[in-house]
mmCIF file of C-alpha atoms in Angstrom:
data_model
loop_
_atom_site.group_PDB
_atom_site.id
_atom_site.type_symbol
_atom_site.label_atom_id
_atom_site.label_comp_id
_atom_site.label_asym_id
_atom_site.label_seq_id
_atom_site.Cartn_x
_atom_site.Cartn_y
_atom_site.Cartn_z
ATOM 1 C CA UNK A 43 0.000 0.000 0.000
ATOM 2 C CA UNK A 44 1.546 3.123 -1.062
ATOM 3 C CA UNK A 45 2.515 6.279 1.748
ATOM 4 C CA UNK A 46 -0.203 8.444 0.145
ATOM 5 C CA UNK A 47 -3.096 6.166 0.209
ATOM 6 C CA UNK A 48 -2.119 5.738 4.339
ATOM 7 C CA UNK A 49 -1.724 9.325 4.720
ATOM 8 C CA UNK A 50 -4.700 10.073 2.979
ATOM 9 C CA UNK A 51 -6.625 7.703 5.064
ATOM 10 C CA UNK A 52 -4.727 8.696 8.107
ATOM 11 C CA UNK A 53 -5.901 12.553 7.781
ATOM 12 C CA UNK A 54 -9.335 11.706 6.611
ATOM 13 C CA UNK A 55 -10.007 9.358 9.506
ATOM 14 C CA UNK A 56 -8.853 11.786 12.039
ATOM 15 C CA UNK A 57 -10.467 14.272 10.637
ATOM 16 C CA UNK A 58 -13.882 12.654 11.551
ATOM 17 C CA UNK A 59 -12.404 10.889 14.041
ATOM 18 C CA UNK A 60 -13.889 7.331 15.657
ATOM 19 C CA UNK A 61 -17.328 8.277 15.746
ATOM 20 C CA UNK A 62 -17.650 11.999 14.649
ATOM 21 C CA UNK A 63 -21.029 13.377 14.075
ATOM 22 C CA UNK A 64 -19.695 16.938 12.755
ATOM 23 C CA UNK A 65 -16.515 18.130 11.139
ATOM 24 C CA UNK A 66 -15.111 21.655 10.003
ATOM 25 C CA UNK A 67 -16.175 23.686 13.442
ATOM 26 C CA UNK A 68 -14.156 25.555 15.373
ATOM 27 C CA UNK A 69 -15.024 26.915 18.992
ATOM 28 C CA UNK A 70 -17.605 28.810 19.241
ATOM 29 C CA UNK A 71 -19.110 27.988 15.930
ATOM 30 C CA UNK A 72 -21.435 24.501 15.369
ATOM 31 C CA UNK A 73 -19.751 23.183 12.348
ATOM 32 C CA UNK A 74 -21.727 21.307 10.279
ATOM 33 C CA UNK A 75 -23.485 17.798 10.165
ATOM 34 C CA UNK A 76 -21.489 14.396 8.575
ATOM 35 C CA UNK A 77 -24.216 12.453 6.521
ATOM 36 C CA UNK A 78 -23.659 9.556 8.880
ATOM 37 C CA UNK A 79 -27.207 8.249 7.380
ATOM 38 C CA UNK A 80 -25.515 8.151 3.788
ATOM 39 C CA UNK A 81 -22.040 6.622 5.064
ATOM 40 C CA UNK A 82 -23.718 3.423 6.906
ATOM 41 C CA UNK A 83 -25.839 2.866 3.055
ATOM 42 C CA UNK A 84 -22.332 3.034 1.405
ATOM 43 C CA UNK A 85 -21.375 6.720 0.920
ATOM 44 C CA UNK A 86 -17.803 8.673 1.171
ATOM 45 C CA UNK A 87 -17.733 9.600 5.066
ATOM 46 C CA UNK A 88 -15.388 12.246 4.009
ATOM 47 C CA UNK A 89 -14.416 13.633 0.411
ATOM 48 C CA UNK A 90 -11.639 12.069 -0.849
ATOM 49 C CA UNK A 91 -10.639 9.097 1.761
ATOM 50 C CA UNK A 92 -10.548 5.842 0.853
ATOM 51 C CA UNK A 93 -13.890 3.430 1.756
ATOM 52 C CA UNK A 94 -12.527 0.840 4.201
ATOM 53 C CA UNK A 95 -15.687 0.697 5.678
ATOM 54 C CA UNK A 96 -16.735 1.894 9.418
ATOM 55 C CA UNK A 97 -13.119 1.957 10.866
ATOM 56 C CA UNK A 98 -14.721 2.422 14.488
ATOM 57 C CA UNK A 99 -16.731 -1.172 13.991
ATOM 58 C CA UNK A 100 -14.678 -3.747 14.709
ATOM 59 C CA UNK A 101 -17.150 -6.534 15.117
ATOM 60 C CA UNK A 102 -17.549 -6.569 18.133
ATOM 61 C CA UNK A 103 -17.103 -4.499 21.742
ATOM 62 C CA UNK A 104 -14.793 -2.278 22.764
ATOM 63 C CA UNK A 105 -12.519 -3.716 25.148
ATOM 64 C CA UNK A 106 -13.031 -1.217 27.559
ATOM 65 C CA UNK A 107 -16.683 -1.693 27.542
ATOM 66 C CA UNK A 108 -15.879 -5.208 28.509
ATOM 67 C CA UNK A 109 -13.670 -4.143 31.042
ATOM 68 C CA UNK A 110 -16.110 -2.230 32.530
ATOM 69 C CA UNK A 111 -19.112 -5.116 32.435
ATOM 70 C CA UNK A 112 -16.504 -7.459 34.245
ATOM 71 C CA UNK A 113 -16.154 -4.896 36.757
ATOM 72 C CA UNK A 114 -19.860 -4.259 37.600
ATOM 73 C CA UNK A 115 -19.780 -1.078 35.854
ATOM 74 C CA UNK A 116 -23.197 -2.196 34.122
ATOM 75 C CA UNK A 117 -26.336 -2.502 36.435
ATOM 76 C CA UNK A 118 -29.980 -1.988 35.821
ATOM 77 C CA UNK A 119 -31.454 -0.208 32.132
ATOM 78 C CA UNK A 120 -28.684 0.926 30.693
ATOM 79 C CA UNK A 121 -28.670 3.930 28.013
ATOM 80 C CA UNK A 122 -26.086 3.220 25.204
ATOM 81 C CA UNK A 123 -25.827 6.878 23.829
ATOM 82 C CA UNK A 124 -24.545 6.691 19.652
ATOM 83 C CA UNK A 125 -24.691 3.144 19.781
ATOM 84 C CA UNK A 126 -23.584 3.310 16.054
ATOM 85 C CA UNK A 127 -24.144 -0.243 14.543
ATOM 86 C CA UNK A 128 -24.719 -1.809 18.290
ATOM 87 C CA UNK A 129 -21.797 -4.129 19.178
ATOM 88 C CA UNK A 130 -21.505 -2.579 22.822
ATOM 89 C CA UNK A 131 -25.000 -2.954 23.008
ATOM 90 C CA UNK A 132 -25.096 -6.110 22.021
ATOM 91 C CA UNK A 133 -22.792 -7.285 23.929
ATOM 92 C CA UNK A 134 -24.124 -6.157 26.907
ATOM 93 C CA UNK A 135 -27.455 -7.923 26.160
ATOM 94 C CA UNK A 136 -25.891 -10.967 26.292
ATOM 95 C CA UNK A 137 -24.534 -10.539 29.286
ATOM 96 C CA UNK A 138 -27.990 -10.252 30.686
ATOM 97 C CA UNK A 139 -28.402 -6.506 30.704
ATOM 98 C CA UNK A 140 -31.451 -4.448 29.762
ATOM 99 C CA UNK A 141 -30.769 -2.238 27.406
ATOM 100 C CA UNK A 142 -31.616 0.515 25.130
ATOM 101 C CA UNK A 143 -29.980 1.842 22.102
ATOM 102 C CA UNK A 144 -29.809 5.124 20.402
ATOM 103 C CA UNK A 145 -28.047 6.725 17.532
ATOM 104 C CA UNK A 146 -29.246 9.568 14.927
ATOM 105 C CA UNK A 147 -28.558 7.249 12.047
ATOM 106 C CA UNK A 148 -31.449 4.910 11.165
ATOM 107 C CA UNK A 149 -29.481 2.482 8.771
ATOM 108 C CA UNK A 150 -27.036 2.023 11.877
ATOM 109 C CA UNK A 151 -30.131 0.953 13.920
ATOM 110 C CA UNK A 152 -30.882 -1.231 10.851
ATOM 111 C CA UNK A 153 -27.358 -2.959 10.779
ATOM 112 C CA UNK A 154 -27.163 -3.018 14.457
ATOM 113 C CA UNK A 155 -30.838 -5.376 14.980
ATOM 114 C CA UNK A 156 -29.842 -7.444 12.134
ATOM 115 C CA UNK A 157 -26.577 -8.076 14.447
ATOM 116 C CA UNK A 158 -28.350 -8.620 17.677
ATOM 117 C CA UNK A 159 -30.639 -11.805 15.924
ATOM 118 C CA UNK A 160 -30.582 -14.158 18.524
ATOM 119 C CA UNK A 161 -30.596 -12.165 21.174
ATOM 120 C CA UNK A 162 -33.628 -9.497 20.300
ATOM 121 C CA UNK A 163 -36.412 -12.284 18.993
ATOM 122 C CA UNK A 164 -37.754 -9.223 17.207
ATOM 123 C CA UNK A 165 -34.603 -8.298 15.049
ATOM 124 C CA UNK A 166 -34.501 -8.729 11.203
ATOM 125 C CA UNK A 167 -31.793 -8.736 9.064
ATOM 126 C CA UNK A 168 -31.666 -5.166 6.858
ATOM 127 C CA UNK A 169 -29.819 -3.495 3.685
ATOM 128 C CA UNK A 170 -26.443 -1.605 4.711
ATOM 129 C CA UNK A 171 -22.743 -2.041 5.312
ATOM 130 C CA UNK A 172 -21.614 -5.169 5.321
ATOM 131 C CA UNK A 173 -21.603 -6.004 8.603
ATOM 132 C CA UNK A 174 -18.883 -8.410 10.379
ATOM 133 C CA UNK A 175 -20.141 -11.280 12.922
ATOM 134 C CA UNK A 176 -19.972 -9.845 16.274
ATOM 135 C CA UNK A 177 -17.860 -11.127 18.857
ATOM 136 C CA UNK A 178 -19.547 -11.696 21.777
ATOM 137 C CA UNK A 179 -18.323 -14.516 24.510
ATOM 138 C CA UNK A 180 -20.572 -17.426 24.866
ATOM 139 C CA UNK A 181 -22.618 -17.228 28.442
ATOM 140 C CA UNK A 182 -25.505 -19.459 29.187
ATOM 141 C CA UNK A 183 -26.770 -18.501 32.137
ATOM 142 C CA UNK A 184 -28.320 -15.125 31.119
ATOM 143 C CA UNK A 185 -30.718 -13.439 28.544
ATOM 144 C CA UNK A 186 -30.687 -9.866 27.402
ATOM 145 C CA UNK A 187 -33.332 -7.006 26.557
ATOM 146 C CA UNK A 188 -32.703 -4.916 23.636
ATOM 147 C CA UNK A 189 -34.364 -1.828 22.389
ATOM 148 C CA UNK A 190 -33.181 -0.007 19.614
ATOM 149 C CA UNK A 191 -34.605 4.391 18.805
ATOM 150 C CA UNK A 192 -33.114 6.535 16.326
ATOM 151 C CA UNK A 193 -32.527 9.628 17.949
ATOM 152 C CA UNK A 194 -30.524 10.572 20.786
ATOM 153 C CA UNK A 195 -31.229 10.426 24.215
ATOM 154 C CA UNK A 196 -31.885 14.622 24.957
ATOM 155 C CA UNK A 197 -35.874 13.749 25.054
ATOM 156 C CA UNK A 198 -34.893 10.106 27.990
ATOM 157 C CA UNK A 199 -35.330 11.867 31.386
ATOM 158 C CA UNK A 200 -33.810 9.817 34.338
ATOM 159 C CA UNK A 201 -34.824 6.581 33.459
ATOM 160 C CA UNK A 202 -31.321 5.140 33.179
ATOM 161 C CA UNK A 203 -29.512 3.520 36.419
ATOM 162 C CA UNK A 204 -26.303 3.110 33.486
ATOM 163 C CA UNK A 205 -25.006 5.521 30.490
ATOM 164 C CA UNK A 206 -22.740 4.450 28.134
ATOM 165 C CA UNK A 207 -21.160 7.273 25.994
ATOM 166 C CA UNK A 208 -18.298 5.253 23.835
ATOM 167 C CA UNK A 209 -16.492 7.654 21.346
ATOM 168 C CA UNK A 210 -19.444 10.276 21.347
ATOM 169 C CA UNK A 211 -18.372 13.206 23.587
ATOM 170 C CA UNK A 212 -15.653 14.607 21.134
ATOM 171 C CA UNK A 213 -17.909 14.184 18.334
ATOM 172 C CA UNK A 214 -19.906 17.564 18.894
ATOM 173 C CA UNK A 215 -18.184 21.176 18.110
ATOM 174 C CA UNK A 216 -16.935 22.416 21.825
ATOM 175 C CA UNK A 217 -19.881 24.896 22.279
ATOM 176 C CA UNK A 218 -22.127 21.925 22.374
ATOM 177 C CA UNK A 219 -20.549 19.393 24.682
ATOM 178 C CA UNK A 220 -21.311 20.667 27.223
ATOM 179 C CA UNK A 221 -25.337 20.295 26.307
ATOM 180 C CA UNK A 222 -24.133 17.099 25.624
ATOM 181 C CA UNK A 223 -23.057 16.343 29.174
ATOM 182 C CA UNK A 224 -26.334 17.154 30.919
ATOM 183 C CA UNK A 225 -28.277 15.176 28.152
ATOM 184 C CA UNK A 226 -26.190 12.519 29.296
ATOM 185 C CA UNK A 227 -27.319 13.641 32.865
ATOM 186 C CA UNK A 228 -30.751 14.220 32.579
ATOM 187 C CA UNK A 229 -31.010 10.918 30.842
ATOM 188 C CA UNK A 230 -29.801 9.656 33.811
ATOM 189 C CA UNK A 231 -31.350 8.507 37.907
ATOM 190 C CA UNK A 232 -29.851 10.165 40.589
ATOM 191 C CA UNK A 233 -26.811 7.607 41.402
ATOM 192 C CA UNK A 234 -26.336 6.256 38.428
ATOM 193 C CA UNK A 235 -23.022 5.496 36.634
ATOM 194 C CA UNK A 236 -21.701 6.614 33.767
ATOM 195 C CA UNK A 237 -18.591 4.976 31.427
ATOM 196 C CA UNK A 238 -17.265 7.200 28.887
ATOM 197 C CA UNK A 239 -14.594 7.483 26.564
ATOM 198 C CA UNK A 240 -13.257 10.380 24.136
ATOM 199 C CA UNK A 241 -10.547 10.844 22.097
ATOM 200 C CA UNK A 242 -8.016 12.747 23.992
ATOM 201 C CA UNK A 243 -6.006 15.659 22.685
ATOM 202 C CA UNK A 244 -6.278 14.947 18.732
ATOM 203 C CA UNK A 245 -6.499 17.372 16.258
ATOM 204 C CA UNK A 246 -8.844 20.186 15.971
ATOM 205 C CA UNK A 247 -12.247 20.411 15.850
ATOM 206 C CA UNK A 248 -11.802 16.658 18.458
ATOM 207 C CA UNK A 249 -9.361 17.999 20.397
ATOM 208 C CA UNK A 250 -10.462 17.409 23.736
ATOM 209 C CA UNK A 251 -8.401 18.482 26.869
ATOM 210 C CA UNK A 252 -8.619 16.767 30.707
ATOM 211 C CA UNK A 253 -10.059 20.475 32.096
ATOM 212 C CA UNK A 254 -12.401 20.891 29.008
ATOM 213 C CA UNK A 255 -14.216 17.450 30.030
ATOM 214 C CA UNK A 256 -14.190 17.676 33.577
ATOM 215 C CA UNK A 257 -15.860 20.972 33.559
ATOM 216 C CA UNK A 258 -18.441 20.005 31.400
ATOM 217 C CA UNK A 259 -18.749 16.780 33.355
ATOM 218 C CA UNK A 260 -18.783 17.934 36.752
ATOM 219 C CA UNK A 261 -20.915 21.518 35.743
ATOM 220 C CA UNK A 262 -23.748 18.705 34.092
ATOM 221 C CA UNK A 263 -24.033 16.641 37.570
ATOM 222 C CA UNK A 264 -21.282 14.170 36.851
ATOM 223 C CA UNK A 265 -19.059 13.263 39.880
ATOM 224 C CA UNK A 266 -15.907 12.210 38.568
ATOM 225 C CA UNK A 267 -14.582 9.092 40.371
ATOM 226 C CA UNK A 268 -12.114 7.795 37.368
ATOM 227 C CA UNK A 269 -10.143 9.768 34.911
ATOM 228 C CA UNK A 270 -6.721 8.269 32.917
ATOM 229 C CA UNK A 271 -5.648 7.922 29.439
ATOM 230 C CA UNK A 272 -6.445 4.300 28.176
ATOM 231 C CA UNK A 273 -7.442 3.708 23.802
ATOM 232 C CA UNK A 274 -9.848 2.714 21.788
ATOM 233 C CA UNK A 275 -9.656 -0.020 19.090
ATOM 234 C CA UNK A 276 -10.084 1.076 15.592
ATOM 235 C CA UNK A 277 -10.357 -1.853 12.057
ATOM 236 C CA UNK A 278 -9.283 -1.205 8.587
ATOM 237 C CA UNK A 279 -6.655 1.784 9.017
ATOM 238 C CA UNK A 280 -3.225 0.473 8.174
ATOM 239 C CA UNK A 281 -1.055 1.678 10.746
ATOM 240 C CA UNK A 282 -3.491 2.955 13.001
ATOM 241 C CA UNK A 283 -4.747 -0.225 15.451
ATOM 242 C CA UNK A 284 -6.065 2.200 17.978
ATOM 243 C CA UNK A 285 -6.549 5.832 19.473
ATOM 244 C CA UNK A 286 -5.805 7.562 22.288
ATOM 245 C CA UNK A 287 -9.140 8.259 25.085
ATOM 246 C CA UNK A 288 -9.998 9.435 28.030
ATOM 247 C CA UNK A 289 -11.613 6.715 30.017
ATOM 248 C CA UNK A 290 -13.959 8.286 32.732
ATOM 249 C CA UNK A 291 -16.271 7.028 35.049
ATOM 250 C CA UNK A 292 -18.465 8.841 36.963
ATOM 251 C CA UNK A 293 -21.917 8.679 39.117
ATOM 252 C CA UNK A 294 -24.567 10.694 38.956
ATOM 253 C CA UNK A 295 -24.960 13.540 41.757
ATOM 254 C CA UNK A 296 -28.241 13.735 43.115
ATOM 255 C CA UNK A 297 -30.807 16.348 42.014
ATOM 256 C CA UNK A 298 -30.935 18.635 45.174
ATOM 257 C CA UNK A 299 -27.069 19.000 44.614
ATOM 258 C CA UNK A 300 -27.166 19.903 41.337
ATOM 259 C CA UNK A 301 -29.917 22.367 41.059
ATOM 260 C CA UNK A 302 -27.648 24.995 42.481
ATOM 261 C CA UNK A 303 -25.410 24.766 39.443
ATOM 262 C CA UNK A 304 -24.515 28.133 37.374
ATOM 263 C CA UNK A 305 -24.967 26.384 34.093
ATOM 264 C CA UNK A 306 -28.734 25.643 32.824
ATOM 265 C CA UNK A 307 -29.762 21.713 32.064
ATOM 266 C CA UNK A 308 -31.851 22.676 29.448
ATOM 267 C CA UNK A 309 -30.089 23.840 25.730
ATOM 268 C CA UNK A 310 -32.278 25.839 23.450
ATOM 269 C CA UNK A 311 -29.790 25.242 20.833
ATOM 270 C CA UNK A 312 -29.730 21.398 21.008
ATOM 271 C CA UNK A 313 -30.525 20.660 17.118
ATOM 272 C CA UNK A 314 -33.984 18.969 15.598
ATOM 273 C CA UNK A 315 -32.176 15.844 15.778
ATOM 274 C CA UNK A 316 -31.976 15.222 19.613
ATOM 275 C CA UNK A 317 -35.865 14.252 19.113
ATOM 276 C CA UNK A 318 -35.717 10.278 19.544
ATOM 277 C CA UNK A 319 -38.462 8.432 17.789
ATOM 278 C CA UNK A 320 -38.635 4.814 18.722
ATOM 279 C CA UNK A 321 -37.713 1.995 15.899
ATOM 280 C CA UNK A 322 -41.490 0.342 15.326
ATOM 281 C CA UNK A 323 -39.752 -3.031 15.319
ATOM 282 C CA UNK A 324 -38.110 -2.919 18.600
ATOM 283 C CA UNK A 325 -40.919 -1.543 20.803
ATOM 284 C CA UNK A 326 -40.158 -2.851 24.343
ATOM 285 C CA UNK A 327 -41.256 -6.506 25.554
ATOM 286 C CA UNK A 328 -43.162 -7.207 28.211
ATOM 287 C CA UNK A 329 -41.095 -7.696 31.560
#
């Protein structure tokens, strides 16, 4: 493979970085949208960079969401926020956990129930990406609940005892992540955990610093109990096995204490497509 076709691929990936949902802003200005609805049926995700598919799927979890699961980082209905094409989700199904899904693309929804057959009885297989088997670990002595929305989770309001926001954070220009982070919150019970990983101090517009995220964080409700550099795993960039993140977990401060705070829960300029609308074929099951 020659140098320019990697450092093509290189810049273009980085550019959009593992799970970017905007590209070209600056701070203080909202950039504008990636068709991540076009990519997942096939499209260029950026102009000029070679198709190697979805370089953040890499069939199956990230290994820091299993990490997490084996550490009891998981409990109750847990939100997966951009669940992209669903492997985390997935995963955590079959591990027994109830969970719900949610990412602004519909095709990804598609690709991500015709991955989770088996495990959500009301999954079909759909058009799309190609889509590698997942890799989840065989367990027998548990059963899952999956429920897939095309959205985002701005209109979920402390239902969640779990959010899981993998590669999302760093995706939205810096005047928005902070809206971000009390979405995340307000999505959220009072108490409950949240696991999140970003892409740490990469290029501009996803450059994301350690006092940038704890601020928005901790100013949303967050209380920070974990905060190191670990990486995420990334498939089809030669040369590029993985990327550096922040791995954070955090719990969710209770109501009373964060009423007080200076900065608003509600974002008038959250875009139309925070509204979630439920996928028809994954309503929930009875308990």
């Amino acid at each position: 493979m020659d140098s320019t076709f990697v450092s093509v691929l290189r810049a273009g990936f980085r550019h959009v970085s593992t799970a970017g949902r905007y590209f070209g802003a600056r701070p203080g200005h909202a950039g504008r949208m990636v068709d991540f609805e076009g990519f997942y049926r096939g499209g260029p995700l950026v102009e000029g960079m070679p198709d190697v598919g979805v370089p953040w799927d890499i069939g199956g979890p990230q290994p820091a969401v299993v990490e997490w699961e084996a550490a009891g980082r998981f409990r109750g209905h847990v939100l997966d926020a951009g669940c992209g094409t669903g492997d985390n989700a997935i995963f955590l199904a079959a591990r027994g956990h109830r969970v719900t899904g949610v990412d602004i693309a519909p095709t990804a929804i598609d690709i991500a129930r015709s991955r989770a057959v088996g495990i959500d009885p009301d999954s079909t297989p759909s058009g799309g990406r190609a889509a590698p088997t997942p890799i989840i670990p065989a367990r027998s002595d548990t059963s899952g609940d999956l429920t897939w929305a095309v959205g985002d989770a701005a209109t979920l309001t402390g239902q969640f005892d779990t959010v899981l926001a993998s590669a999302l954070f760093h995706c939205l220009p810096p005047d928005r992540r902070p809206a971000l982070a009390r979405t995340l919150r307000n999505a959220a019970a009072d108490g409950a955990f949240l696991n999140l990983t970003c892409l740490a101090n990469l290029e501009a517009p996803f450059q994301v610093s350690e006092p940038e995220l704890r601020t928005a964080l901790t100013e949303a409700g967050w209380d920070i109990t974990r905060f190191e550099r670990g990486s995420v795993a990334v498939a089809g960039v030669p040369g590029l096995p993985t990327l550096p993140v922040w791995l954070v977990e955090a719990t969710a401060a209770k109501a009373t204490a964060t009423a007080t705070a200076t900065t608003p829960r509600a974002d008038p300029a959250t875009p139309p497509s925070t509204r979630v609308s439920s996928d028809p074929g994954a309503a929930p099951r009875s308990r």
